[in-house]
mmCIF file of C-alpha atoms in Angstrom:
data_model
loop_
_atom_site.group_PDB
_atom_site.id
_atom_site.type_symbol
_atom_site.label_atom_id
_atom_site.label_comp_id
_atom_site.label_asym_id
_atom_site.label_seq_id
_atom_site.Cartn_x
_atom_site.Cartn_y
_atom_site.Cartn_z
ATOM 1 C CA MET A 246 5.546 20.054 17.923
ATOM 2 C CA SER A 247 9.216 20.962 17.318
ATOM 3 C CA ASP A 248 9.991 23.236 14.380
ATOM 4 C CA ASP A 249 13.376 21.594 14.106
ATOM 5 C CA PRO A 250 13.466 18.865 11.387
ATOM 6 C CA VAL A 251 16.482 17.266 13.004
ATOM 7 C CA ALA A 252 14.658 16.828 16.346
ATOM 8 C CA VAL A 253 11.619 15.412 14.509
ATOM 9 C CA LEU A 254 13.665 12.937 12.486
ATOM 10 C CA GLU A 255 15.498 11.800 15.663
ATOM 11 C CA ARG A 256 12.182 11.466 17.487
ATOM 12 C CA ILE A 257 10.804 9.282 14.704
ATOM 13 C CA ALA A 258 13.908 7.082 14.880
ATOM 14 C CA TYR A 259 13.441 6.747 18.605
ATOM 15 C CA LEU A 260 9.731 5.805 18.183
ATOM 16 C CA LEU A 261 10.641 3.244 15.507
ATOM 17 C CA GLU A 262 13.031 1.600 18.010
ATOM 18 C CA ARG A 263 10.217 1.599 20.557
ATOM 19 C CA GLY A 264 7.970 -0.145 17.956
ATOM 20 C CA ARG A 265 10.587 -2.823 17.153
ATOM 21 C CA GLU A 266 11.000 -1.633 13.563
ATOM 22 C CA SER A 267 14.033 -2.773 11.545
ATOM 23 C CA THR A 268 17.454 -1.360 12.316
ATOM 24 C CA TYR A 269 17.605 -0.320 8.647
ATOM 25 C CA ARG A 270 14.584 1.979 9.010
ATOM 26 C CA VAL A 271 15.878 3.480 12.250
ATOM 27 C CA ARG A 272 19.261 4.227 10.653
ATOM 28 C CA ALA A 273 17.521 5.838 7.677
ATOM 29 C CA TYR A 274 15.905 8.458 9.896
ATOM 30 C CA ARG A 275 19.046 8.958 12.003
ATOM 31 C CA GLY A 276 21.115 9.301 8.850
ATOM 32 C CA ALA A 277 18.709 11.897 7.484
ATOM 33 C CA ALA A 278 18.884 13.751 10.788
ATOM 34 C CA ASP A 279 22.632 13.821 10.578
ATOM 35 C CA ALA A 280 22.547 15.054 6.988
ATOM 36 C CA ILE A 281 20.114 17.898 7.791
ATOM 37 C CA ARG A 282 22.161 18.932 10.891
ATOM 38 C CA GLN A 283 25.419 19.040 8.896
ATOM 39 C CA ALA A 284 23.843 21.040 6.128
ATOM 40 C CA GLY A 285 22.716 23.802 8.403
ATOM 41 C CA GLU A 286 19.397 25.594 8.641
ATOM 42 C CA GLU A 287 19.866 28.068 5.817
ATOM 43 C CA ARG A 288 21.075 25.485 3.223
ATOM 44 C CA VAL A 289 18.278 23.144 4.189
ATOM 45 C CA LYS A 290 15.671 25.864 3.591
ATOM 46 C CA GLU A 291 17.313 26.727 0.251
ATOM 47 C CA LEU A 292 17.314 23.088 -0.907
ATOM 48 C CA ALA A 293 13.722 22.653 0.246
ATOM 49 C CA ALA A 294 12.587 25.703 -1.735
ATOM 50 C CA ALA A 295 14.313 24.388 -4.807
ATOM 51 C CA GLY A 296 12.897 20.869 -4.399
ATOM 52 C CA ARG A 297 16.408 19.461 -3.991
ATOM 53 C CA LEU A 298 16.539 18.139 -0.412
ATOM 54 C CA LYS A 299 17.453 14.730 -1.747
ATOM 55 C CA ASP A 300 20.728 16.173 -2.989
ATOM 56 C CA LEU A 301 21.847 15.616 0.599
ATOM 57 C CA ALA A 302 23.285 12.117 1.043
ATOM 58 C CA GLY A 303 21.048 10.299 3.489
ATOM 59 C CA VAL A 304 17.800 12.095 2.608
ATOM 60 C CA GLY A 305 15.248 9.983 0.760
ATOM 61 C CA ASP A 306 11.610 10.258 -0.300
ATOM 62 C CA LYS A 307 10.087 9.664 3.148
ATOM 63 C CA THR A 308 12.522 11.716 5.136
ATOM 64 C CA GLU A 309 12.274 14.535 2.602
ATOM 65 C CA GLN A 310 8.564 14.643 3.109
ATOM 66 C CA ILE A 311 8.996 14.805 6.952
ATOM 67 C CA VAL A 312 11.385 17.731 6.578
ATOM 68 C CA LEU A 313 9.080 19.576 4.217
ATOM 69 C CA GLU A 314 6.131 19.147 6.579
ATOM 70 C CA VAL A 315 8.121 20.484 9.512
ATOM 71 C CA LEU A 316 9.417 23.496 7.589
ATOM 72 C CA ALA A 317 5.812 24.203 6.616
ATOM 73 C CA GLY A 318 4.843 24.332 10.294
ATOM 74 C CA LYS A 319 2.941 21.035 10.191
ATOM 75 C CA THR A 320 3.157 18.039 12.506
ATOM 76 C CA PRO A 321 3.988 15.079 10.252
ATOM 77 C CA SER A 322 1.133 12.500 10.270
ATOM 78 C CA TYR A 323 3.720 9.743 10.584
ATOM 79 C CA LEU A 324 4.964 11.232 13.821
ATOM 80 C CA ILE A 325 1.451 11.465 15.152
ATOM 81 C CA GLN A 326 0.817 7.804 14.301
ATOM 82 C CA LEU A 327 4.029 6.652 16.062
ATOM 83 C CA GLU A 328 3.465 8.792 19.147
ATOM 84 C CA GLY A 329 0.159 7.035 19.831
ATOM 85 C CA SER A 330 1.490 3.471 19.577
ATOM 86 C CA LEU A 331 2.064 2.980 23.329
ATOM 87 C CA GLU A 332 -0.747 5.169 24.599
ATOM 88 C CA GLU A 333 -3.060 2.297 25.493
ATOM 89 C CA ALA A 334 -0.391 0.458 27.540
ATOM 90 C CA GLU A 335 0.755 3.660 29.276
ATOM 91 C CA ASN A 336 -2.786 4.406 30.445
ATOM 92 C CA GLY A 337 -3.816 0.827 31.092
ATOM 93 C CA PRO A 338 -4.088 -1.191 34.338
ATOM 94 C CA GLY A 339 -0.332 -1.048 34.868
ATOM 95 C CA ALA A 340 -0.113 2.717 34.977
ATOM 96 C CA ALA A 341 0.221 2.884 38.771
ATOM 97 C CA VAL A 342 2.934 0.281 38.722
ATOM 98 C CA ARG A 343 4.810 2.132 35.985
ATOM 99 C CA ALA A 344 4.589 5.367 37.937
ATOM 100 C CA ALA A 345 6.288 3.678 40.920
ATOM 101 C CA LEU A 346 9.312 2.434 39.030
ATOM 102 C CA LYS A 347 12.503 4.391 39.579
ATOM 103 C CA GLY A 348 14.784 2.603 37.113
ATOM 104 C CA ASP A 349 15.404 -0.347 34.783
ATOM 105 C CA CYS A 350 17.608 -3.234 35.834
ATOM 106 C CA HIS A 351 18.266 -4.801 32.438
ATOM 107 C CA THR A 352 19.676 -2.694 29.583
ATOM 108 C CA HIS A 353 22.216 -3.051 26.822
ATOM 109 C CA SER A 354 24.559 -0.758 24.908
ATOM 110 C CA ASP A 355 26.685 -0.982 21.804
ATOM 111 C CA TRP A 356 29.408 -2.520 23.905
ATOM 112 C CA SER A 357 27.575 -5.805 23.297
ATOM 113 C CA ASP A 358 24.528 -6.222 21.007
ATOM 114 C CA GLY A 359 22.746 -2.939 21.741
ATOM 115 C CA GLY A 360 22.535 -0.277 19.067
ATOM 116 C CA SER A 361 23.525 2.890 21.008
ATOM 117 C CA PRO A 362 26.298 4.177 23.198
ATOM 118 C CA ILE A 363 25.982 4.015 26.973
ATOM 119 C CA LYS A 364 25.484 7.770 27.287
ATOM 120 C CA THR A 365 22.716 7.770 24.738
ATOM 121 C CA MET A 366 20.904 5.016 26.667
ATOM 122 C CA ALA A 367 21.381 6.944 29.883
ATOM 123 C CA GLU A 368 20.077 10.211 28.395
ATOM 124 C CA ALA A 369 16.935 8.393 27.163
ATOM 125 C CA ALA A 370 16.398 7.009 30.646
ATOM 126 C CA ILE A 371 16.808 10.499 32.109
ATOM 127 C CA ALA A 372 14.232 11.848 29.624
ATOM 128 C CA LEU A 373 11.764 9.176 30.919
ATOM 129 C CA GLY A 374 12.241 10.389 34.486
ATOM 130 C CA HIS A 375 14.310 7.436 35.676
ATOM 131 C CA GLU A 376 16.673 7.909 38.557
ATOM 132 C CA TYR A 377 19.009 5.073 37.424
ATOM 133 C CA MET A 378 19.562 2.287 34.959
ATOM 134 C CA VAL A 379 21.581 -0.879 35.393
ATOM 135 C CA LEU A 380 23.855 -1.480 32.427
ATOM 136 C CA THR A 381 23.810 -5.233 31.762
ATOM 137 C CA ASP A 382 25.782 -6.048 28.578
ATOM 138 C CA HIS A 383 26.373 -9.651 27.769
ATOM 139 C CA SER A 384 29.094 -12.008 29.042
ATOM 140 C CA PRO A 385 31.997 -13.485 27.050
ATOM 141 C CA ARG A 386 30.596 -16.785 25.720
ATOM 142 C CA LEU A 387 27.761 -15.055 23.959
ATOM 143 C CA THR A 388 29.993 -14.202 21.115
ATOM 144 C CA VAL A 389 27.060 -13.548 18.732
ATOM 145 C CA ALA A 390 26.154 -10.642 21.022
ATOM 146 C CA LYS A 391 29.751 -9.331 21.369
ATOM 147 C CA GLY A 392 29.835 -10.463 25.007
ATOM 148 C CA LEU A 393 32.313 -8.554 27.106
ATOM 149 C CA SER A 394 35.618 -10.235 28.005
ATOM 150 C CA PRO A 395 36.939 -9.459 31.485
ATOM 151 C CA GLU A 396 39.262 -6.846 29.959
ATOM 152 C CA ARG A 397 36.433 -5.118 28.107
ATOM 153 C CA LEU A 398 34.217 -5.166 31.178
ATOM 154 C CA ARG A 399 36.951 -3.490 33.253
ATOM 155 C CA LEU A 400 37.200 -0.810 30.577
ATOM 156 C CA GLN A 401 33.476 -0.362 30.650
ATOM 157 C CA LEU A 402 33.501 0.143 34.465
ATOM 158 C CA GLY A 403 35.887 3.092 33.943
ATOM 159 C CA ILE A 404 33.639 4.658 31.299
ATOM 160 C CA VAL A 405 30.579 4.292 33.604
ATOM 161 C CA GLU A 406 32.473 6.063 36.374
ATOM 162 C CA GLN A 407 33.245 9.013 34.118
ATOM 163 C CA LEU A 408 29.625 9.156 32.821
ATOM 164 C CA ASN A 409 28.253 9.180 36.316
ATOM 165 C CA GLU A 410 30.267 12.292 37.131
ATOM 166 C CA GLU A 411 28.843 13.917 34.004
ATOM 167 C CA LEU A 412 25.217 12.836 34.406
ATOM 168 C CA ALA A 413 24.728 13.187 38.157
ATOM 169 C CA PRO A 414 22.376 12.925 39.978
ATOM 170 C CA PHE A 415 21.300 10.213 37.494
ATOM 171 C CA ARG A 416 23.212 6.963 38.108
ATOM 172 C CA ILE A 417 24.360 4.261 35.751
ATOM 173 C CA LEU A 418 24.696 1.214 37.917
ATOM 174 C CA THR A 419 27.268 -1.301 36.859
ATOM 175 C CA GLY A 420 26.096 -4.738 35.959
ATOM 176 C CA ILE A 421 26.028 -7.660 33.485
ATOM 177 C CA GLU A 422 23.650 -10.085 31.956
ATOM 178 C CA VAL A 423 25.762 -13.114 32.732
ATOM 179 C CA ASP A 424 25.130 -16.408 30.987
ATOM 180 C CA ILE A 425 24.182 -19.310 33.146
ATOM 181 C CA LEU A 426 26.376 -22.091 31.769
ATOM 182 C CA ASP A 427 25.334 -25.738 31.414
ATOM 183 C CA ASP A 428 26.402 -26.624 34.903
ATOM 184 C CA GLY A 429 25.003 -23.522 36.551
ATOM 185 C CA ALA A 430 28.357 -21.708 36.660
ATOM 186 C CA LEU A 431 28.453 -18.042 35.679
ATOM 187 C CA ASP A 432 30.195 -16.804 32.525
ATOM 188 C CA GLN A 433 32.459 -14.153 34.077
ATOM 189 C CA GLU A 434 35.339 -13.952 36.553
ATOM 190 C CA GLU A 435 34.092 -14.051 40.159
ATOM 191 C CA GLU A 436 36.329 -11.101 41.108
ATOM 192 C CA LEU A 437 34.612 -9.009 38.529
ATOM 193 C CA LEU A 438 31.103 -10.144 39.378
ATOM 194 C CA ALA A 439 31.758 -9.189 42.990
ATOM 195 C CA GLN A 440 32.515 -5.581 41.864
ATOM 196 C CA LEU A 441 29.267 -5.104 40.002
ATOM 197 C CA ASP A 442 26.255 -3.381 41.479
ATOM 198 C CA VAL A 443 23.584 -5.623 40.038
ATOM 199 C CA VAL A 444 23.890 -9.013 38.255
ATOM 200 C CA VAL A 445 21.202 -10.456 36.029
ATOM 201 C CA ALA A 446 21.699 -14.146 35.251
ATOM 202 C CA SER A 447 20.029 -15.645 32.171
ATOM 203 C CA VAL A 448 20.095 -18.831 30.135
ATOM 204 C CA HIS A 449 20.949 -18.326 26.399
ATOM 205 C CA SER A 450 22.172 -21.756 25.359
ATOM 206 C CA LYS A 451 20.809 -25.303 25.364
ATOM 207 C CA LEU A 452 17.312 -23.955 26.010
ATOM 208 C CA ARG A 453 15.802 -27.384 25.400
ATOM 209 C CA MET A 454 17.828 -29.112 28.070
ATOM 210 C CA ASP A 455 15.811 -31.684 30.050
ATOM 211 C CA SER A 456 13.818 -30.364 32.992
ATOM 212 C CA GLU A 457 16.016 -31.848 35.669
ATOM 213 C CA GLY A 458 19.206 -30.403 34.132
ATOM 214 C CA MET A 459 17.680 -26.949 33.604
ATOM 215 C CA THR A 460 16.325 -26.893 37.156
ATOM 216 C CA LYS A 461 19.751 -27.729 38.612
ATOM 217 C CA ARG A 462 21.321 -25.076 36.350
ATOM 218 C CA MET A 463 18.951 -22.297 37.538
ATOM 219 C CA VAL A 464 19.140 -23.303 41.166
ATOM 220 C CA ALA A 465 22.928 -23.250 41.125
ATOM 221 C CA ALA A 466 22.894 -19.776 39.626
ATOM 222 C CA LEU A 467 20.350 -18.433 42.099
ATOM 223 C CA ALA A 468 22.398 -19.836 44.925
ATOM 224 C CA SER A 469 25.437 -17.785 43.830
ATOM 225 C CA PRO A 470 26.082 -14.739 46.065
ATOM 226 C CA HIS A 471 26.834 -12.780 42.880
ATOM 227 C CA VAL A 472 23.391 -13.166 41.272
ATOM 228 C CA ASP A 473 20.550 -10.738 42.040
ATOM 229 C CA ILE A 474 17.955 -11.273 39.238
ATOM 230 C CA LEU A 475 16.934 -14.278 37.215
ATOM 231 C CA GLY A 476 16.439 -13.012 33.675
ATOM 232 C CA HIS A 477 13.699 -14.184 31.206
ATOM 233 C CA CYS A 478 13.391 -17.492 32.891
ATOM 234 C CA THR A 479 11.675 -19.578 30.188
ATOM 235 C CA GLY A 480 13.562 -18.149 27.209
ATOM 236 C CA ARG A 481 10.345 -18.205 25.158
ATOM 237 C CA LEU A 482 9.610 -16.044 22.120
ATOM 238 C CA VAL A 483 6.006 -15.371 21.286
ATOM 239 C CA VAL A 484 6.222 -13.601 17.899
ATOM 240 C CA GLY A 485 7.138 -14.832 14.454
ATOM 241 C CA ARG A 486 8.096 -18.485 14.432
ATOM 242 C CA GLY A 487 8.370 -18.276 18.172
ATOM 243 C CA ARG A 488 10.344 -20.436 20.564
ATOM 244 C CA PRO A 489 8.928 -22.776 23.182
ATOM 245 C CA GLU A 490 9.477 -22.354 26.874
ATOM 246 C CA SER A 491 12.393 -24.131 28.545
ATOM 247 C CA THR A 492 11.102 -26.778 30.952
ATOM 248 C CA PHE A 493 12.138 -26.758 34.620
ATOM 249 C CA ASP A 494 10.660 -27.325 38.019
ATOM 250 C CA ALA A 495 9.223 -23.855 38.525
ATOM 251 C CA GLU A 496 8.231 -24.471 42.176
ATOM 252 C CA LEU A 497 11.742 -25.481 43.054
ATOM 253 C CA VAL A 498 13.396 -22.642 41.143
ATOM 254 C CA PHE A 499 11.050 -19.991 42.621
ATOM 255 C CA ALA A 500 11.467 -21.433 46.067
ATOM 256 C CA CYS A 501 15.198 -21.011 45.637
ATOM 257 C CA ALA A 502 14.741 -17.409 44.487
ATOM 258 C CA GLU A 503 12.598 -16.700 47.560
ATOM 259 C CA LYS A 504 14.995 -18.442 49.945
ATOM 260 C CA PHE A 505 17.998 -16.416 48.685
ATOM 261 C CA ASP A 506 15.921 -13.166 48.304
ATOM 262 C CA LYS A 507 16.611 -12.940 44.584
ATOM 263 C CA ALA A 508 14.220 -11.352 42.058
ATOM 264 C CA VAL A 509 12.451 -13.024 39.141
ATOM 265 C CA GLU A 510 12.513 -10.734 36.158
ATOM 266 C CA VAL A 511 9.319 -9.743 34.319
ATOM 267 C CA ASN A 512 10.818 -9.150 30.919
ATOM 268 C CA SER A 513 8.864 -6.448 29.072
ATOM 269 C CA ARG A 514 10.120 -7.122 25.559
ATOM 270 C CA PRO A 515 6.992 -7.659 23.403
ATOM 271 C CA GLU A 516 8.485 -10.808 21.788
ATOM 272 C CA ARG A 517 9.286 -12.365 25.197
ATOM 273 C CA LEU A 518 6.715 -11.269 27.829
ATOM 274 C CA ASP A 519 8.508 -13.719 30.085
ATOM 275 C CA PRO A 520 7.545 -15.401 32.371
ATOM 276 C CA PRO A 521 4.106 -16.481 31.166
ATOM 277 C CA ARG A 522 1.255 -15.446 33.410
ATOM 278 C CA ARG A 523 0.853 -18.835 35.072
ATOM 279 C CA LEU A 524 4.522 -18.758 36.137
ATOM 280 C CA LEU A 525 4.398 -15.174 37.121
ATOM 281 C CA ARG A 526 1.410 -15.979 39.382
ATOM 282 C CA LEU A 527 3.344 -18.901 40.855
ATOM 283 C CA ALA A 528 6.361 -16.740 41.569
ATOM 284 C CA VAL A 529 4.224 -14.116 43.267
ATOM 285 C CA ASP A 530 2.314 -16.724 45.233
ATOM 286 C CA MET A 531 5.622 -18.176 46.468
ATOM 287 C CA GLY A 532 6.765 -14.833 47.766
ATOM 288 C CA CYS A 533 9.395 -13.972 45.133
ATOM 289 C CA LYS A 534 10.536 -10.423 44.568
ATOM 290 C CA ILE A 535 10.036 -9.099 41.017
ATOM 291 C CA SER A 536 12.098 -6.872 38.737
ATOM 292 C CA ILE A 537 10.226 -5.288 35.807
ATOM 293 C CA ASP A 538 12.752 -4.670 33.104
ATOM 294 C CA THR A 539 12.848 -3.793 29.374
ATOM 295 C CA ASP A 540 15.942 -5.715 28.260
ATOM 296 C CA ALA A 541 16.337 -2.634 26.061
ATOM 297 C CA HIS A 542 18.854 -2.748 23.197
ATOM 298 C CA ALA A 543 17.984 0.729 21.963
ATOM 299 C CA PRO A 544 16.798 3.997 23.550
ATOM 300 C CA GLY A 545 13.231 3.733 22.338
ATOM 301 C CA GLN A 546 12.940 0.306 23.862
ATOM 302 C CA LEU A 547 13.226 1.788 27.362
ATOM 303 C CA GLU A 548 9.607 2.697 26.923
ATOM 304 C CA TRP A 549 8.519 -0.915 26.941
ATOM 305 C CA LEU A 550 8.104 -0.953 30.730
ATOM 306 C CA PRO A 551 4.284 -0.609 30.501
ATOM 307 C CA TYR A 552 4.043 -4.035 28.863
ATOM 308 C CA GLY A 553 5.586 -5.649 31.961
ATOM 309 C CA CYS A 554 3.732 -3.396 34.362
ATOM 310 C CA GLU A 555 0.383 -4.370 32.907
ATOM 311 C CA ARG A 556 1.112 -8.038 33.454
ATOM 312 C CA VAL A 557 2.310 -7.442 37.001
ATOM 313 C CA ALA A 558 -0.825 -5.416 37.757
ATOM 314 C CA GLU A 559 -3.045 -8.250 36.406
ATOM 315 C CA VAL A 560 -1.415 -10.772 38.743
ATOM 316 C CA GLY A 561 -1.437 -8.378 41.690
ATOM 317 C CA VAL A 562 2.025 -7.648 43.156
ATOM 318 C CA ASP A 563 2.621 -5.371 46.115
ATOM 319 C CA LEU A 564 4.824 -2.474 45.030
ATOM 320 C CA ASP A 565 7.300 -3.124 47.821
ATOM 321 C CA ARG A 566 8.106 -6.517 46.257
ATOM 322 C CA ILE A 567 9.179 -4.943 43.002
ATOM 323 C CA VAL A 568 12.857 -4.152 43.370
ATOM 324 C CA ASN A 569 13.049 -1.324 40.920
ATOM 325 C CA THR A 570 10.487 0.701 42.809
ATOM 326 C CA ARG A 571 13.380 1.272 45.232
ATOM 327 C CA SER A 572 15.818 4.125 45.202
ATOM 328 C CA ALA A 573 19.240 3.418 43.800
ATOM 329 C CA ASP A 574 20.721 3.245 47.311
ATOM 330 C CA ASP A 575 18.037 0.799 48.522
ATOM 331 C CA LEU A 576 18.446 -1.327 45.399
ATOM 332 C CA LEU A 577 22.248 -1.443 45.946
ATOM 333 C CA ALA A 578 21.741 -2.430 49.600
ATOM 334 C CA TRP A 579 19.397 -5.241 48.573
ATOM 335 C CA ALA A 580 21.902 -6.530 45.962
ATOM 336 C CA ALA A 581 24.840 -6.233 48.372
ATOM 337 C CA SER A 582 23.000 -8.304 50.949
ATOM 338 C CA HIS A 583 23.343 -11.369 48.681
ATOM 339 C CA ALA A 584 27.067 -11.372 49.125
ATOM 340 C CA ALA A 585 26.939 -10.886 52.871
#
């Protein structure tokens, strides 16, 4: 256990993200970490001894207790509780699949609707032992998610290039989660899509379109030489009030994915777990490649991969059909083949 209260507070914030806790709670712990860091070790100890830690703006009752426990040489019980929250999934039937994954092909940063800078997301991926992550912020029409205009995406490409020099040998692969529009067109300039390493295409609008229209929409996207992965194909949500699956001819869509050598995403977000098992089995039976992704919008969410791995293990998928078991170079070669 760290004897640094800043490190412990930041670890708790990370674990809260992993557990899908509210942004408010995450910020409370990060804010307390910043306050303790800025105050300095000696002042923190003085305030703690005087019972005045809450004099620091950003430190409240719960975060004060965490700091006091750390300064007393104890491991906070709250930290112990949070650390165990993924243990079952990590050691479950998907453990062998998880161990084979070399990266994550669907991640977001604060350039769109993620909560953390690109570098922070990359550093979290490095800490998990990943060799790469594909940065897939949203496309322009998803304004609620601050989708990237062509101009902003070009700026992001420059930032990624700089970060790759700094973080090597880890690699941030350029990408996008591009919206599949009503007619199957893609929501970004073709010239830009052609420059990206990996493109995830997803439906985010008119999710209750009739089956025939949705099928045509997905098939058109999969036929595009720019698309590599079909993201969260049913659009369902399985928590809270939930959201029903979009309807489409799954056999036709998966046949198209197999024909064009595209991957069907297994989205590991606990509220999505998309596609449902029956469709995942169908995709596997039809010979589709699979990409197991987190769709992470925060560093802690990068640890959601075991949820997807467990479902893939249940269905039974050969590791060589999971695209993110490949090295970065092999993944790039596979993606580049779609434009050949």
